[in-house]
PDB file of C-alpha atoms in Angstrom:
ATOM      1  CA  MET A   7      91.180  13.187 253.117  1.00  0.00           C
ATOM      2  CA  ARG A   8      89.765  15.745 254.937  1.00  0.00           C
ATOM      3  CA  GLY A   9      86.596  15.492 256.522  1.00  0.00           C
ATOM      4  CA  LEU A  10      86.300  12.289 255.134  1.00  0.00           C
ATOM      5  CA  SER A  11      84.936   8.217 256.133  1.00  0.00           C
ATOM      6  CA  VAL A  12      87.716   5.783 254.648  1.00  0.00           C
ATOM      7  CA  VAL A  13      87.219   2.206 255.178  1.00  0.00           C
ATOM      8  CA  ILE A  14      90.429  -0.414 253.815  1.00  0.00           C
ATOM      9  CA  VAL A  15      89.895  -3.261 253.180  1.00  0.00           C
ATOM     10  CA  GLY A  16      93.321  -5.274 254.193  1.00  0.00           C
ATOM     11  CA  GLY A  17      94.005  -2.796 256.322  1.00  0.00           C
ATOM     12  CA  GLY A  18      96.177  -4.327 258.466  1.00  0.00           C
ATOM     13  CA  ALA A  19      99.102  -4.588 257.574  1.00  0.00           C
ATOM     14  CA  GLY A  20     101.702  -3.387 254.389  1.00  0.00           C
ATOM     15  CA  LEU A  21     100.183  -0.879 252.007  1.00  0.00           C
ATOM     16  CA  GLY A  22      96.570  -1.187 253.609  1.00  0.00           C
ATOM     17  CA  ALA A  23      98.062  -0.063 256.824  1.00  0.00           C
ATOM     18  CA  LEU A  24      99.890   2.425 255.784  1.00  0.00           C
ATOM     19  CA  LEU A  25      96.515   3.945 254.010  1.00  0.00           C
ATOM     20  CA  GLY A  26      95.222   3.977 256.966  1.00  0.00           C
ATOM     21  CA  ARG A  27      97.634   5.878 259.289  1.00  0.00           C
ATOM     22  CA  MET A  28      98.334   8.604 256.185  1.00  0.00           C
ATOM     23  CA  ALA A  29      94.422   8.953 255.715  1.00  0.00           C
ATOM     24  CA  VAL A  30      94.161   9.899 259.786  1.00  0.00           C
ATOM     25  CA  GLU A  31      97.175  12.028 258.699  1.00  0.00           C
ATOM     26  CA  ARG A  32      95.316  14.335 256.159  1.00  0.00           C
ATOM     27  CA  GLY A  33      92.117  14.909 258.109  1.00  0.00           C
ATOM     28  CA  ALA A  34      89.907  12.045 257.572  1.00  0.00           C
ATOM     29  CA  THR A  35      87.170  11.783 260.515  1.00  0.00           C
ATOM     30  CA  ALA A  36      86.878   8.281 260.862  1.00  0.00           C
ATOM     31  CA  LEU A  37      88.920   4.998 259.731  1.00  0.00           C
ATOM     32  CA  GLY A  38      87.157   1.228 259.256  1.00  0.00           C
ATOM     33  CA  ILE A  39      89.368  -1.736 258.934  1.00  0.00           C
ATOM     34  CA  ILE A  40      87.815  -4.933 257.212  1.00  0.00           C
ATOM     35  CA  ASP A  41      91.425  -7.587 257.916  1.00  0.00           C
ATOM     36  CA  LEU A  42      90.924 -11.352 259.177  1.00  0.00           C
ATOM     37  CA  ASN A  43      93.998 -10.187 261.584  1.00  0.00           C
ATOM     38  CA  ALA A  44      92.123  -8.082 264.522  1.00  0.00           C
ATOM     39  CA  GLU A  45      95.221  -7.474 266.579  1.00  0.00           C
ATOM     40  CA  ALA A  46      96.337  -6.127 263.535  1.00  0.00           C
ATOM     41  CA  ALA A  47      93.734  -3.700 262.616  1.00  0.00           C
ATOM     42  CA  GLU A  48      93.440  -2.781 266.238  1.00  0.00           C
ATOM     43  CA  ALA A  49      96.966  -1.392 265.770  1.00  0.00           C
ATOM     44  CA  VAL A  50      96.230   0.557 262.848  1.00  0.00           C
ATOM     45  CA  LEU A  51      92.971   1.722 263.874  1.00  0.00           C
ATOM     46  CA  ALA A  52      94.865   3.125 267.808  1.00  0.00           C
ATOM     47  CA  PRO A  53      96.382   6.533 266.517  1.00  0.00           C
ATOM     48  CA  ALA A  54      92.838   7.629 265.092  1.00  0.00           C
ATOM     49  CA  ARG A  55      91.120   6.310 267.955  1.00  0.00           C
ATOM     50  CA  ALA A  56      93.594   7.920 270.489  1.00  0.00           C
ATOM     51  CA  ALA A  57      92.276  11.400 268.140  1.00  0.00           C
ATOM     52  CA  GLY A  58      88.663  11.202 269.193  1.00  0.00           C
ATOM     53  CA  LEU A  59      87.816   9.883 265.933  1.00  0.00           C
ATOM     54  CA  LYS A  60      85.441   7.332 264.616  1.00  0.00           C
ATOM     55  CA  THR A  61      86.793   3.910 264.301  1.00  0.00           C
ATOM     56  CA  ALA A  62      85.704   0.154 263.600  1.00  0.00           C
ATOM     57  CA  PHE A  63      86.641  -3.020 262.725  1.00  0.00           C
ATOM     58  CA  ALA A  64      85.443  -6.015 261.304  1.00  0.00           C
ATOM     59  CA  ALA A  65      87.241 -10.089 260.383  1.00  0.00           C
ATOM     60  CA  CYS A  66      86.233 -10.898 257.394  1.00  0.00           C
ATOM     61  CA  ASP A  67      86.865 -13.524 254.753  1.00  0.00           C
ATOM     62  CA  ILE A  68      86.124 -11.526 251.638  1.00  0.00           C
ATOM     63  CA  ARG A  69      85.756 -14.699 249.396  1.00  0.00           C
ATOM     64  CA  THR A  70      82.078 -14.311 250.155  1.00  0.00           C
ATOM     65  CA  ALA A  71      79.751 -12.411 249.282  1.00  0.00           C
ATOM     66  CA  ASP A  72      77.401 -12.910 252.504  1.00  0.00           C
ATOM     67  CA  ALA A  73      80.917 -12.222 255.132  1.00  0.00           C
ATOM     68  CA  ALA A  74      81.976  -9.343 252.529  1.00  0.00           C
ATOM     69  CA  HIS A  75      78.554  -7.282 252.773  1.00  0.00           C
ATOM     70  CA  ALA A  76      77.866  -8.244 256.385  1.00  0.00           C
ATOM     71  CA  ALA A  77      81.579  -6.927 257.079  1.00  0.00           C
ATOM     72  CA  PHE A  78      81.134  -3.415 255.429  1.00  0.00           C
ATOM     73  CA  ALA A  79      77.594  -2.967 256.768  1.00  0.00           C
ATOM     74  CA  LYS A  80      78.780  -3.186 259.998  1.00  0.00           C
ATOM     75  CA  VAL A  81      81.607  -0.744 259.712  1.00  0.00           C
ATOM     76  CA  ALA A  82      79.775   1.298 257.504  1.00  0.00           C
ATOM     77  CA  ALA A  83      76.855   1.295 260.616  1.00  0.00           C
ATOM     78  CA  ASP A  84      79.787   1.989 263.379  1.00  0.00           C
ATOM     79  CA  LEU A  85      80.954   4.782 261.481  1.00  0.00           C
ATOM     80  CA  GLY A  86      77.572   6.238 260.596  1.00  0.00           C
ATOM     81  CA  GLY A  87      78.689   6.288 256.451  1.00  0.00           C
ATOM     82  CA  VAL A  88      81.665   5.457 254.255  1.00  0.00           C
ATOM     83  CA  ASP A  89      82.681   8.022 251.844  1.00  0.00           C
ATOM     84  CA  THR A  90      85.938   5.451 250.203  1.00  0.00           C
ATOM     85  CA  LEU A  91      86.535   2.452 250.318  1.00  0.00           C
ATOM     86  CA  ILE A  92      90.160   1.177 249.532  1.00  0.00           C
ATOM     87  CA  ASN A  93      90.131  -2.601 248.502  1.00  0.00           C
ATOM     88  CA  SER A  94      93.777  -3.751 248.951  1.00  0.00           C
ATOM     89  CA  ALA A  95      93.119  -7.222 250.343  1.00  0.00           C
ATOM     90  CA  ALA A  96      95.083  -9.773 248.515  1.00  0.00           C
ATOM     91  CA  ILE A  97      97.685 -12.636 248.233  1.00  0.00           C
ATOM     92  CA  TYR A  98     100.541 -12.471 245.626  1.00  0.00           C
ATOM     93  CA  PRO A  99     101.834 -16.458 245.148  1.00  0.00           C
ATOM     94  CA  ARG A 100     104.868 -17.211 243.118  1.00  0.00           C
ATOM     95  CA  LYS A 101     105.281 -20.005 241.284  1.00  0.00           C
ATOM     96  CA  PRO A 102     106.619 -20.986 237.278  1.00  0.00           C
ATOM     97  CA  ILE A 103     103.979 -20.617 234.853  1.00  0.00           C
ATOM     98  CA  LEU A 104     103.901 -24.375 234.364  1.00  0.00           C
ATOM     99  CA  GLU A 105     102.937 -25.412 238.240  1.00  0.00           C
ATOM    100  CA  ILE A 106     100.284 -23.360 239.075  1.00  0.00           C
ATOM    101  CA  SER A 107      97.680 -25.700 240.131  1.00  0.00           C
ATOM    102  CA  ASP A 108      93.748 -25.713 240.880  1.00  0.00           C
ATOM    103  CA  ALA A 109      94.160 -24.342 244.575  1.00  0.00           C
ATOM    104  CA  ASP A 110      96.533 -21.652 242.992  1.00  0.00           C
ATOM    105  CA  TRP A 111      94.069 -20.474 240.786  1.00  0.00           C
ATOM    106  CA  ASP A 112      90.896 -20.576 243.110  1.00  0.00           C
ATOM    107  CA  ALA A 113      93.196 -18.737 246.254  1.00  0.00           C
ATOM    108  CA  SER A 114      94.038 -16.086 243.673  1.00  0.00           C
ATOM    109  CA  ASN A 115      90.300 -15.642 242.151  1.00  0.00           C
ATOM    110  CA  ALA A 116      88.865 -15.746 244.845  1.00  0.00           C
ATOM    111  CA  ILE A 117      90.567 -13.347 246.754  1.00  0.00           C
ATOM    112  CA  ASN A 118      92.109 -10.681 244.471  1.00  0.00           C
ATOM    113  CA  VAL A 119      88.930 -10.778 241.895  1.00  0.00           C
ATOM    114  CA  LYS A 120      85.835 -12.103 243.809  1.00  0.00           C
ATOM    115  CA  GLY A 121      86.438 -10.325 247.085  1.00  0.00           C
ATOM    116  CA  THR A 122      87.604  -6.780 245.681  1.00  0.00           C
ATOM    117  CA  TYR A 123      84.166  -7.485 243.569  1.00  0.00           C
ATOM    118  CA  HIS A 124      81.902  -8.232 247.051  1.00  0.00           C
ATOM    119  CA  MET A 125      83.459  -5.412 248.431  1.00  0.00           C
ATOM    120  CA  MET A 126      82.929  -3.129 245.921  1.00  0.00           C
ATOM    121  CA  VAL A 127      79.274  -4.166 245.258  1.00  0.00           C
ATOM    122  CA  ALA A 128      78.759  -3.644 249.229  1.00  0.00           C
ATOM    123  CA  ALA A 129      80.431  -0.259 249.228  1.00  0.00           C
ATOM    124  CA  ILE A 130      78.407   0.880 246.010  1.00  0.00           C
ATOM    125  CA  ARG A 131      74.583  -0.493 247.614  1.00  0.00           C
ATOM    126  CA  GLN A 132      75.554   1.950 250.539  1.00  0.00           C
ATOM    127  CA  MET A 133      76.784   4.860 249.356  1.00  0.00           C
ATOM    128  CA  GLN A 134      73.973   4.503 246.727  1.00  0.00           C
ATOM    129  CA  GLY A 135      71.643   6.093 249.272  1.00  0.00           C
ATOM    130  CA  GLN A 136      73.877   8.745 251.162  1.00  0.00           C
ATOM    131  CA  ASP A 137      73.504  12.167 250.016  1.00  0.00           C
ATOM    132  CA  PRO A 138      76.267  13.781 247.863  1.00  0.00           C
ATOM    133  CA  LYS A 139      79.232  16.175 248.658  1.00  0.00           C
ATOM    134  CA  GLY A 140      78.712  18.105 245.568  1.00  0.00           C
ATOM    135  CA  HIS A 141      78.882  15.763 242.629  1.00  0.00           C
ATOM    136  CA  VAL A 142      80.518  12.791 244.638  1.00  0.00           C
ATOM    137  CA  ARG A 143      78.486  10.600 246.721  1.00  0.00           C
ATOM    138  CA  GLY A 144      81.191   7.813 247.507  1.00  0.00           C
ATOM    139  CA  ARG A 145      85.466   6.448 245.977  1.00  0.00           C
ATOM    140  CA  ILE A 146      86.243   3.465 245.138  1.00  0.00           C
ATOM    141  CA  VAL A 147      89.813   2.922 245.037  1.00  0.00           C
ATOM    142  CA  ASN A 148      91.794  -0.514 244.308  1.00  0.00           C
ATOM    143  CA  ILE A 149      95.382  -1.629 244.268  1.00  0.00           C
ATOM    144  CA  THR A 150      95.814  -3.635 241.103  1.00  0.00           C
ATOM    145  CA  SER A 151      99.874  -4.596 240.332  1.00  0.00           C
ATOM    146  CA  VAL A 152     102.290  -3.182 237.234  1.00  0.00           C
ATOM    147  CA  ASP A 153     102.167  -6.948 236.859  1.00  0.00           C
ATOM    148  CA  ALA A 154      99.473  -6.807 234.871  1.00  0.00           C
ATOM    149  CA  PHE A 155     100.954  -5.067 232.120  1.00  0.00           C
ATOM    150  CA  LYS A 156     104.175  -6.850 231.622  1.00  0.00           C
ATOM    151  CA  ALA A 157     104.824 -10.438 231.230  1.00  0.00           C
ATOM    152  CA  HIS A 158     105.557 -12.103 234.755  1.00  0.00           C
ATOM    153  CA  PRO A 159     106.338 -16.072 233.989  1.00  0.00           C
ATOM    154  CA  GLN A 160     106.919 -15.986 237.885  1.00  0.00           C
ATOM    155  CA  ASN A 161     103.850 -14.686 239.060  1.00  0.00           C
ATOM    156  CA  ALA A 162     101.460 -15.261 236.355  1.00  0.00           C
ATOM    157  CA  HIS A 163      97.897 -16.007 238.499  1.00  0.00           C
ATOM    158  CA  TYR A 164      98.820 -13.079 240.680  1.00  0.00           C
ATOM    159  CA  ALA A 165      99.180 -10.935 237.278  1.00  0.00           C
ATOM    160  CA  ALA A 166      96.111 -12.467 235.777  1.00  0.00           C
ATOM    161  CA  THR A 167      93.859 -11.457 238.266  1.00  0.00           C
ATOM    162  CA  LYS A 168      95.381  -8.031 239.133  1.00  0.00           C
ATOM    163  CA  ALA A 169      94.496  -7.380 235.012  1.00  0.00           C
ATOM    164  CA  ALA A 170      91.318  -8.603 235.928  1.00  0.00           C
ATOM    165  CA  VAL A 171      90.732  -5.708 238.439  1.00  0.00           C
ATOM    166  CA  VAL A 172      91.947  -3.463 236.024  1.00  0.00           C
ATOM    167  CA  SER A 173      88.939  -4.510 233.895  1.00  0.00           C
ATOM    168  CA  LEU A 174      86.701  -4.780 236.377  1.00  0.00           C
ATOM    169  CA  THR A 175      87.585  -1.233 237.906  1.00  0.00           C
ATOM    170  CA  LYS A 176      86.072   0.126 234.379  1.00  0.00           C
ATOM    171  CA  SER A 177      83.102  -1.865 234.002  1.00  0.00           C
ATOM    172  CA  MET A 178      82.276  -0.756 237.705  1.00  0.00           C
ATOM    173  CA  ALA A 179      82.819   2.580 236.499  1.00  0.00           C
ATOM    174  CA  HIS A 180      80.871   2.918 233.902  1.00  0.00           C
ATOM    175  CA  ALA A 181      77.640   1.318 235.886  1.00  0.00           C
ATOM    176  CA  VAL A 182      77.927   3.629 238.963  1.00  0.00           C
ATOM    177  CA  ALA A 183      78.857   6.989 237.247  1.00  0.00           C
ATOM    178  CA  PRO A 184      75.502   8.132 236.956  1.00  0.00           C
ATOM    179  CA  ASP A 185      74.931   7.790 241.027  1.00  0.00           C
ATOM    180  CA  GLY A 186      77.881   9.753 241.372  1.00  0.00           C
ATOM    181  CA  ILE A 187      80.223   7.476 242.609  1.00  0.00           C
ATOM    182  CA  LEU A 188      83.993   7.269 241.222  1.00  0.00           C
ATOM    183  CA  VAL A 189      85.886   4.429 241.172  1.00  0.00           C
ATOM    184  CA  ASN A 190      89.583   3.756 240.099  1.00  0.00           C
ATOM    185  CA  SER A 191      92.438   1.838 240.362  1.00  0.00           C
ATOM    186  CA  VAL A 192      96.348   2.082 241.150  1.00  0.00           C
ATOM    187  CA  ALA A 193      99.170   0.324 240.081  1.00  0.00           C
ATOM    188  CA  PRO A 194     101.965   0.337 242.505  1.00  0.00           C
ATOM    189  CA  ALA A 195     105.211  -0.685 241.014  1.00  0.00           C
ATOM    190  CA  GLY A 196     107.492  -3.599 243.541  1.00  0.00           C
ATOM    191  CA  MET A 197     107.633  -1.590 246.529  1.00  0.00           C
ATOM    192  CA  ALA A 198     110.969  -1.417 248.814  1.00  0.00           C
ATOM    193  CA  THR A 199     109.060  -2.855 251.959  1.00  0.00           C
ATOM    194  CA  GLU A 200     110.385  -4.317 255.355  1.00  0.00           C
ATOM    195  CA  LYS A 201     109.389  -7.703 253.957  1.00  0.00           C
ATOM    196  CA  ALA A 202     111.297  -6.988 250.385  1.00  0.00           C
ATOM    197  CA  ARG A 203     113.809  -6.611 251.892  1.00  0.00           C
ATOM    198  CA  GLU A 204     114.393  -9.205 254.648  1.00  0.00           C
ATOM    199  CA  ALA A 205     113.904 -11.426 251.182  1.00  0.00           C
ATOM    200  CA  GLY A 206     116.183 -10.158 249.151  1.00  0.00           C
ATOM    201  CA  PHE A 207     114.032  -8.334 246.105  1.00  0.00           C
ATOM    202  CA  LEU A 208     115.572  -5.156 246.560  1.00  0.00           C
ATOM    203  CA  GLY A 209     118.409  -5.838 244.207  1.00  0.00           C
ATOM    204  CA  GLU A 210     115.616  -7.361 241.420  1.00  0.00           C
ATOM    205  CA  LEU A 211     113.248  -3.774 242.189  1.00  0.00           C
ATOM    206  CA  ALA A 212     116.204  -1.794 241.816  1.00  0.00           C
ATOM    207  CA  LYS A 213     117.307  -3.608 238.023  1.00  0.00           C
ATOM    208  CA  ALA A 214     113.376  -3.181 236.726  1.00  0.00           C
ATOM    209  CA  SER A 215     113.333   0.591 237.469  1.00  0.00           C
ATOM    210  CA  PRO A 216     114.802   3.190 235.450  1.00  0.00           C
ATOM    211  CA  LEU A 217     115.118   4.851 238.562  1.00  0.00           C
ATOM    212  CA  GLY A 218     117.679   2.527 239.829  1.00  0.00           C
ATOM    213  CA  ARG A 219     114.929   1.664 243.070  1.00  0.00           C
ATOM    214  CA  GLY A 220     112.270   0.514 244.798  1.00  0.00           C
ATOM    215  CA  GLY A 221     109.519   2.946 244.835  1.00  0.00           C
ATOM    216  CA  GLU A 222     108.946   3.508 248.658  1.00  0.00           C
ATOM    217  CA  PRO A 223     105.318   2.781 250.219  1.00  0.00           C
ATOM    218  CA  GLU A 224     104.614   6.227 250.814  1.00  0.00           C
ATOM    219  CA  GLU A 225     105.052   7.370 246.948  1.00  0.00           C
ATOM    220  CA  MET A 226     102.236   4.696 246.040  1.00  0.00           C
ATOM    221  CA  ALA A 227      99.628   5.704 248.531  1.00  0.00           C
ATOM    222  CA  GLU A 228     100.023   9.337 247.808  1.00  0.00           C
ATOM    223  CA  TRP A 229      98.117   8.433 244.622  1.00  0.00           C
ATOM    224  CA  VAL A 230      96.229   6.252 246.064  1.00  0.00           C
ATOM    225  CA  LEU A 231      94.848   8.979 248.635  1.00  0.00           C
ATOM    226  CA  MET A 232      94.816  11.329 245.550  1.00  0.00           C
ATOM    227  CA  ALA A 233      91.895   8.976 243.536  1.00  0.00           C
ATOM    228  CA  GLY A 234      90.107   8.282 247.311  1.00  0.00           C
ATOM    229  CA  GLY A 235      90.076  11.848 248.581  1.00  0.00           C
ATOM    230  CA  PRO A 236      87.743  15.284 247.749  1.00  0.00           C
ATOM    231  CA  ARG A 237      90.350  16.656 245.448  1.00  0.00           C
ATOM    232  CA  ASN A 238      89.339  13.600 242.649  1.00  0.00           C
ATOM    233  CA  THR A 239      85.309  14.802 241.799  1.00  0.00           C
ATOM    234  CA  TYR A 240      85.956  14.256 238.236  1.00  0.00           C
ATOM    235  CA  MET A 241      88.086  10.804 237.536  1.00  0.00           C
ATOM    236  CA  THR A 242      86.565   7.701 237.129  1.00  0.00           C
ATOM    237  CA  GLY A 243      87.492   4.321 235.043  1.00  0.00           C
ATOM    238  CA  GLU A 244      90.515   4.653 235.200  1.00  0.00           C
ATOM    239  CA  ASN A 245      94.348   3.105 236.662  1.00  0.00           C
ATOM    240  CA  ILE A 246      96.794   4.911 237.460  1.00  0.00           C
ATOM    241  CA  ILE A 247     100.584   3.170 237.246  1.00  0.00           C
ATOM    242  CA  VAL A 248     103.042   4.371 239.683  1.00  0.00           C
ATOM    243  CA  SER A 249     105.994   2.356 238.283  1.00  0.00           C
ATOM    244  CA  GLY A 250     108.917   4.487 238.159  1.00  0.00           C
ATOM    245  CA  GLY A 251     109.600   3.709 234.570  1.00  0.00           C
ATOM    246  CA  TYR A 252     109.269   0.519 234.766  1.00  0.00           C
ATOM    247  CA  ILE A 253     106.173  -0.291 233.094  1.00  0.00           C
ATOM    248  CA  TYR A 254     108.234   1.896 229.676  1.00  0.00           C
ATOM    249  CA  ALA A 255     111.303  -0.419 230.194  1.00  0.00           C
TER     250      ALA A 255
END
């Protein structure tokens, strides 16, 4: 991520927070976080600030275009521009497929699909006006999920939204390719996070994977940083599946 200004939506916790820390370790020159939790976001930004990097934070409910665009504009202005946007904000509900309510559908679609769309539009409008570095004006990486590609009756509405984001990524990539903006997504497998450990999901993850374990968050983050980093100069419209073989089993 050397030399890049990076913004992470949902960067206050989980994979988003890890990506923020790793981006700084890999040489990012600026880091912005858009998240509802200001305290968590500030904790992620602290190492970057201590290292003398530009940092920025905006609290935002990404379900509405006005709020998403205002938050991105603030962060972009504070950082002096944005080279890479990572969309990591999402909710992960679990409910039997015959019991999903209108409210469940609306919440999942509003955050996982609409929110991702709003942030992409905000980033693209800013990136279109900046000078390219080589062939590239900007990069966007959306976090999808392997759940988008297999049957998931225990969280069908979540899986459906992630499949929608895969499609949205491809459409957006095609639309902005002439601008030199690369748009890709990464679909992680179930990760061996602290929350997964606390919830007792590690056995479920191990059983689902031919490798016999859930993926470590760092193993997923590597691919996100690759897609959003300076080594990616040509790949766009792709969905990188990092499933440990789960998708094929």
